[in-house]
Amino acid sequence: MENKYQPITIKICQEIIDIVGENNFITGDLDKLEPYSHDEVADKAFAVMPEIVVKPTSTLQISEIMKLANREMIPVTPRGAGSGLSGGAVPVFGGIVLSLEKMNHILEVDTENLLVVVEPGVITNDINERVKNLNLFFAGYPMSVEACFIGGNVAENAGGGKAVKYGVTGRYIMGLEVVLPSGEIVQFGGKRVKDVAGYDMVNLMVGSEGTLGIFTKIFIKLLPLPKTKADLLVLFKTPEEAIAMVPKIMTTAGIIPTAIEFMDQLSIKTACEYLNESLPYEQAGAMLLIEVDGTDRKMVEQDYECIGDLCQENGAIEVYVAPNHTTQERIWAVRRNIAEAFKVYSPIQSLEDIVVPFASIPEILPILDELSTRFNIVIPCYGHAGDGNLHVTAVKKPEMSLDEWNAIEKSFLIELYKEVIKLGGSISGEHGIGSKRSEFLPLMMNPTVIDLQKKIKLAFDPNLILNPGKIFPQVHEI
Amino acid sequence: MENKYQPITIKICQEIIDIVGENNFITGDLDKLEPYSHDEVADKAFAVMPEIVVKPTSTLQISEIMKLANREMIPVTPRGAGSGLSGGAVPVFGGIVLSLEKMNHILEVDTENLLVVVEPGVITNDINERVKNLNLFFAGYPMSVEACFIGGNVAENAGGGKAVKYGVTGRYIMGLEVVLPSGEIVQFGGKRVKDVAGYDMVNLMVGSEGTLGIFTKIFIKLLPLPKTKADLLVLFKTPEEAIAMVPKIMTTAGIIPTAIEFMDQLSIKTACEYLNESLPYEQAGAMLLIEVDGTDRKMVEQDYECIGDLCQENGAIEVYVAPNHTTQERIWAVRRNIAEAFKVYSPIQSLEDIVVPFASIPEILPILDELSTRFNIVIPCYGHAGDGNLHVTAVKKPEMSLDEWNAIEKSFLIELYKEVIKLGGSISGEHGIGSKRSEFLPLMMNPTVIDLQKKIKLAFDPNLILNPGKIFPQVHEI
């Protein structure tokens, strides 16, 4: 199928204004359109300007816009907070950016059924602010929790810092009201905890990157709020020793920590220097940041002591315990500031989020060393060790020219992805394929599976008007 | 599309024997074919004889059979242990029953990545027997755990007795090797914990009732084995008081129990009389069976004391604590023997597994009373209160004639389902739609959603040869 998208005429603009109102419509003004041309992907080459931006305030308005777009063959790109890292909210074929920023209401807090019903434009952290006095929380915890929208989290199946114990966003999504590309409004799931009637449409929508429908209501399961937590920062001589702790903590100690974050020496060194942090990182080949939480102070103490002892029995150089908020902040600052520290070192980078089976993390590290030498770039490696999800980042050395960087970036990514796939991994654990990685999808997915997924896409969106150019390479060759 | 299935000729039989070998092939002998004509649905009207039964021993054999069946337009019905409760393994269009009973190997126990890789014919409980010495377990726990196959659990997304804390089967499925209806062999997911590349094909396969592909390898996440547990049997005057405890336990006490099972007075009375159990059930309008587990004995004690106190503060008549195996068995015996007790009372029944938002359980109970009077049948109600998943069972009174029963059964189911749907529920929480409930699916699912799901089915199985007649009404009218 060829690209048959049509430009947006003045007549169509007027129709759209009739739907959403003048105040919820942007066109012409490049300064106002520009923020909707990109997400948080560093490379501006991925940015594309929309023809118009609309900010609907209701499900019905979204339905009307989709009917019009479907009739007129105009591409529509849904957008949350724009905090994504794969170009998912970028209108790669122009057309309409449909921003959910005004659909930002917490519609219901159902304390009897332990759930909330929210619109997609709610800031994720606002959900927890709203329910914390009820001793409840939503366990999804992307690192951008204070800025990102819950709709984007669902669309990308966001992971984050608490997935070892609590899993990723999808585990908490009980139901979705969805506007289909045709404009029809349907609901998958709802307030029921279980449901096996037909295929699992809720999980098909979760992580579909805005290509199958636009979420307008999200039913989210809540959990009892843990009342206390503690963090451990554990230094190891080698990454192997560090990673070997992941299954040991779960089997020998029988504990599932909230988080097990990994940092290699390069990441630690750069973050510590950036922060003027005095940790004795010179001897440490790797660090783990381990968090435990629970309802009972004593139990949490027992857990972190048990994990600390186990780490020391298994070769840890040093175990720092952070039982209170101040020390916890100091420890997490090292982990959180890695990305920032490398941006100061050199802003030209490609932030990746590869996944390998977590026991294979030690195997990927010498490969990164080799790639670093071969491509003459810096490659810090840190991330969610308990999930095998690593934010391997290719960083241009300040002395490398932009031309040289542009010449090697793609080759580096292909080499990295091939090694990850050889280990049984994936090219994205939580950021998504979007437009940034679509050309690389065939490296890991065989043509039969890509073909099945394209047929699913076509079942929902026969005219390919919803978020085209995402996930699949050459979407128009279906 | 019309039914264009072809009969199995002698030539095709020979081809199939060439693939699986004479010993793994049954035809002609009605006594040997009969066990493959039904599952555990009580009503024999749902049984259909297969033309042949094959018992492949490898993925490649399954692939060859599917290629042949697809070419010759012969329906194939995959079958696990036959312990299903929706007719899912019944060959409603005849053809081939493909039994996975010889694909029964635990292929790998990966203690570094905390997972097992198994074939679909492994008995679910055997997985836990195999890994318990490693301090690990698989948290899926259908009530038939000692008989059912893991492949069937995945195909139906089985729930069971531990879902409040641990969720249902799907949460633990990390990857699947699948033979597609075309005979192609693909893998979705694997040993990686996270993966957002493309649509979530693993969860699309989970619960698809054998209609999209045949699982040949299943990658299952393991958890630390809880070292201790305790049970509480709590008697309440009214179902309302009992159900109100579900959110209270989670919010006020901050505890997620392993199980919260509900039994209404009729269920308790019948089970107690059957067991000669001396519980003072006369005053109890409802009972909860609450289980807590954990790694630490003291913590579990603290949890059950806290829950017990909370129940008493909220009107419980009596709280029985079962801290050891013997007393736990006594308590669970009441719950487990409800179905058996009613079979002794009257074997003609329809076992349902409706779901409502759990806070709505008190609303469904007077409706059951009314339906019981209107249709002159007995309707015990018990099940997984923490999930809102109730095994409402329609039981023919001994004095009712079979003709009268046959005349009212369907009307009763329609009335029940309509009420459940009004409350935001589903007609099946864990047993599946299969052939037993396919005619009722349109009661809860709008035509657009059914149409989307049929298109997904067609993407995988354009000739509709894999497990036809399941889930969708009138599958050949796609």
mmCIF file of C-alpha atoms in Angstrom, chain A residues 248-373:
data_model
loop_
_atom_site.group_PDB
_atom_site.id
_atom_site.type_symbol
_atom_site.label_atom_id
_atom_site.label_comp_id
_atom_site.label_asym_id
_atom_site.label_seq_id
_atom_site.Cartn_x
_atom_site.Cartn_y
_atom_site.Cartn_z
ATOM 1 C CA LYS A 248 20.931 -15.410 45.274
ATOM 2 C CA ILE A 249 18.892 -12.674 46.955
ATOM 3 C CA MET A 250 15.706 -14.265 45.652
ATOM 4 C CA THR A 251 16.575 -17.926 46.376
ATOM 5 C CA THR A 252 18.974 -17.989 49.346
ATOM 6 C CA ALA A 253 17.393 -15.045 51.146
ATOM 7 C CA GLY A 254 13.915 -15.615 49.703
ATOM 8 C CA ILE A 255 13.434 -11.874 49.262
ATOM 9 C CA ILE A 256 12.102 -10.005 46.231
ATOM 10 C CA PRO A 257 13.602 -6.518 46.468
ATOM 11 C CA THR A 258 11.712 -3.522 45.133
ATOM 12 C CA ALA A 259 14.674 -2.520 42.979
ATOM 13 C CA ILE A 260 18.049 -3.936 41.988
ATOM 14 C CA GLU A 261 19.863 -1.263 40.007
ATOM 15 C CA PHE A 262 23.255 -1.917 38.399
ATOM 16 C CA MET A 263 26.025 0.581 37.643
ATOM 17 C CA ASP A 264 29.310 -0.221 35.925
ATOM 18 C CA GLN A 265 32.585 1.433 36.916
ATOM 19 C CA LEU A 266 32.443 4.052 34.181
ATOM 20 C CA SER A 267 28.928 5.112 35.213
ATOM 21 C CA ILE A 268 29.857 5.269 38.900
ATOM 22 C CA LYS A 269 33.069 7.197 38.276
ATOM 23 C CA THR A 270 31.394 9.791 36.061
ATOM 24 C CA ALA A 271 28.396 10.249 38.379
ATOM 25 C CA CYS A 272 30.580 10.452 41.511
ATOM 26 C CA GLU A 273 32.919 13.016 39.950
ATOM 27 C CA TYR A 274 29.922 15.026 38.749
ATOM 28 C CA LEU A 275 28.413 14.958 42.260
ATOM 29 C CA ASN A 276 31.671 15.287 44.193
ATOM 30 C CA GLU A 277 30.628 12.075 45.895
ATOM 31 C CA SER A 278 33.378 10.467 47.975
ATOM 32 C CA LEU A 279 32.514 6.786 47.504
ATOM 33 C CA PRO A 280 35.648 4.606 47.138
ATOM 34 C CA TYR A 281 34.631 3.618 43.633
ATOM 35 C CA GLU A 282 38.212 3.030 42.405
ATOM 36 C CA GLN A 283 38.187 -0.551 43.635
ATOM 37 C CA ALA A 284 34.601 -1.199 42.548
ATOM 38 C CA GLY A 285 34.093 -2.834 39.163
ATOM 39 C CA ALA A 286 30.355 -2.531 39.674
ATOM 40 C CA MET A 287 27.740 -1.431 42.199
ATOM 41 C CA LEU A 288 24.248 -2.581 43.037
ATOM 42 C CA LEU A 289 21.621 -0.304 44.501
ATOM 43 C CA ILE A 290 19.098 -2.526 46.240
ATOM 44 C CA GLU A 291 15.815 -1.307 47.704
ATOM 45 C CA VAL A 292 13.449 -3.256 49.941
ATOM 46 C CA ASP A 293 10.053 -2.057 51.121
ATOM 47 C CA GLY A 294 7.191 -3.338 53.226
ATOM 48 C CA THR A 295 4.496 -2.578 55.731
ATOM 49 C CA ASP A 296 6.592 -3.456 58.778
ATOM 50 C CA ARG A 297 9.756 -1.623 59.875
ATOM 51 C CA LYS A 298 11.284 -4.675 61.562
ATOM 52 C CA MET A 299 10.673 -6.902 58.562
ATOM 53 C CA VAL A 300 12.317 -4.383 56.246
ATOM 54 C CA GLU A 301 15.306 -4.186 58.634
ATOM 55 C CA GLN A 302 15.531 -7.947 58.679
ATOM 56 C CA ASP A 303 15.401 -8.026 54.876
ATOM 57 C CA TYR A 304 18.156 -5.474 54.322
ATOM 58 C CA GLU A 305 20.388 -7.015 56.970
ATOM 59 C CA CYS A 306 19.917 -10.394 55.368
ATOM 60 C CA ILE A 307 20.732 -9.019 51.896
ATOM 61 C CA GLY A 308 23.739 -7.073 53.237
ATOM 62 C CA ASP A 309 25.165 -10.154 54.957
ATOM 63 C CA LEU A 310 24.599 -12.242 51.847
ATOM 64 C CA CYS A 311 26.429 -9.684 49.679
ATOM 65 C CA GLN A 312 29.359 -9.634 52.095
ATOM 66 C CA GLU A 313 29.552 -13.425 52.160
ATOM 67 C CA ASN A 314 29.676 -13.291 48.369
ATOM 68 C CA GLY A 315 32.584 -10.920 47.936
ATOM 69 C CA ALA A 316 31.116 -7.420 48.320
ATOM 70 C CA ILE A 317 33.838 -4.837 49.050
ATOM 71 C CA GLU A 318 31.520 -2.579 50.995
ATOM 72 C CA VAL A 319 27.825 -2.365 51.932
ATOM 73 C CA TYR A 320 26.325 1.050 52.650
ATOM 74 C CA VAL A 321 22.904 0.999 54.309
ATOM 75 C CA ALA A 322 20.488 3.875 53.889
ATOM 76 C CA PRO A 323 17.616 3.365 56.329
ATOM 77 C CA ASN A 324 16.280 6.932 56.212
ATOM 78 C CA HIS A 325 15.194 9.444 53.612
ATOM 79 C CA THR A 326 18.384 11.566 53.667
ATOM 80 C CA THR A 327 20.801 8.716 53.117
ATOM 81 C CA GLN A 328 18.456 7.128 50.573
ATOM 82 C CA GLU A 329 18.496 10.340 48.576
ATOM 83 C CA ARG A 330 22.319 10.391 48.635
ATOM 84 C CA ILE A 331 22.484 6.843 47.301
ATOM 85 C CA TRP A 332 19.848 7.316 44.587
ATOM 86 C CA ALA A 333 21.513 10.572 43.522
ATOM 87 C CA VAL A 334 24.446 8.544 42.194
ATOM 88 C CA ARG A 335 22.119 6.366 40.115
ATOM 89 C CA ARG A 336 19.890 9.214 38.923
ATOM 90 C CA ASN A 337 22.711 11.529 37.930
ATOM 91 C CA ILE A 338 24.505 9.147 35.583
ATOM 92 C CA ALA A 339 22.611 10.339 32.503
ATOM 93 C CA GLU A 340 23.073 13.987 33.483
ATOM 94 C CA ALA A 341 26.804 13.495 34.179
ATOM 95 C CA PHE A 342 27.325 12.053 30.708
ATOM 96 C CA LYS A 343 25.314 14.864 29.089
ATOM 97 C CA VAL A 344 27.795 17.307 30.658
ATOM 98 C CA TYR A 345 30.649 15.176 29.348
ATOM 99 C CA SER A 346 29.166 15.104 25.823
ATOM 100 C CA PRO A 347 25.579 15.863 24.780
ATOM 101 C CA ILE A 348 25.678 13.827 21.553
ATOM 102 C CA GLN A 349 24.463 10.348 22.514
ATOM 103 C CA SER A 350 22.111 7.518 21.759
ATOM 104 C CA LEU A 351 20.326 6.354 24.916
ATOM 105 C CA GLU A 352 19.410 2.686 24.551
ATOM 106 C CA ASP A 353 17.421 0.353 26.757
ATOM 107 C CA ILE A 354 18.431 -3.121 25.724
ATOM 108 C CA VAL A 355 17.310 -6.180 27.647
ATOM 109 C CA VAL A 356 19.120 -9.468 28.161
ATOM 110 C CA PRO A 357 18.221 -12.368 30.475
ATOM 111 C CA PHE A 358 19.596 -10.886 33.692
ATOM 112 C CA ALA A 359 22.137 -13.653 34.236
ATOM 113 C CA SER A 360 23.687 -12.630 30.914
ATOM 114 C CA ILE A 361 24.558 -9.101 32.019
ATOM 115 C CA PRO A 362 28.203 -10.102 32.738
ATOM 116 C CA GLU A 363 28.459 -11.440 29.165
ATOM 117 C CA ILE A 364 27.338 -8.171 27.618
ATOM 118 C CA LEU A 365 29.905 -6.067 29.476
ATOM 119 C CA PRO A 366 33.102 -7.223 27.689
ATOM 120 C CA ILE A 367 31.185 -6.828 24.415
ATOM 121 C CA LEU A 368 30.523 -3.190 25.330
ATOM 122 C CA ASP A 369 34.252 -2.759 26.065
ATOM 123 C CA GLU A 370 35.099 -4.150 22.658
ATOM 124 C CA LEU A 371 32.507 -1.967 20.866
ATOM 125 C CA SER A 372 33.736 1.065 22.762
ATOM 126 C CA THR A 373 37.268 0.492 21.470
#
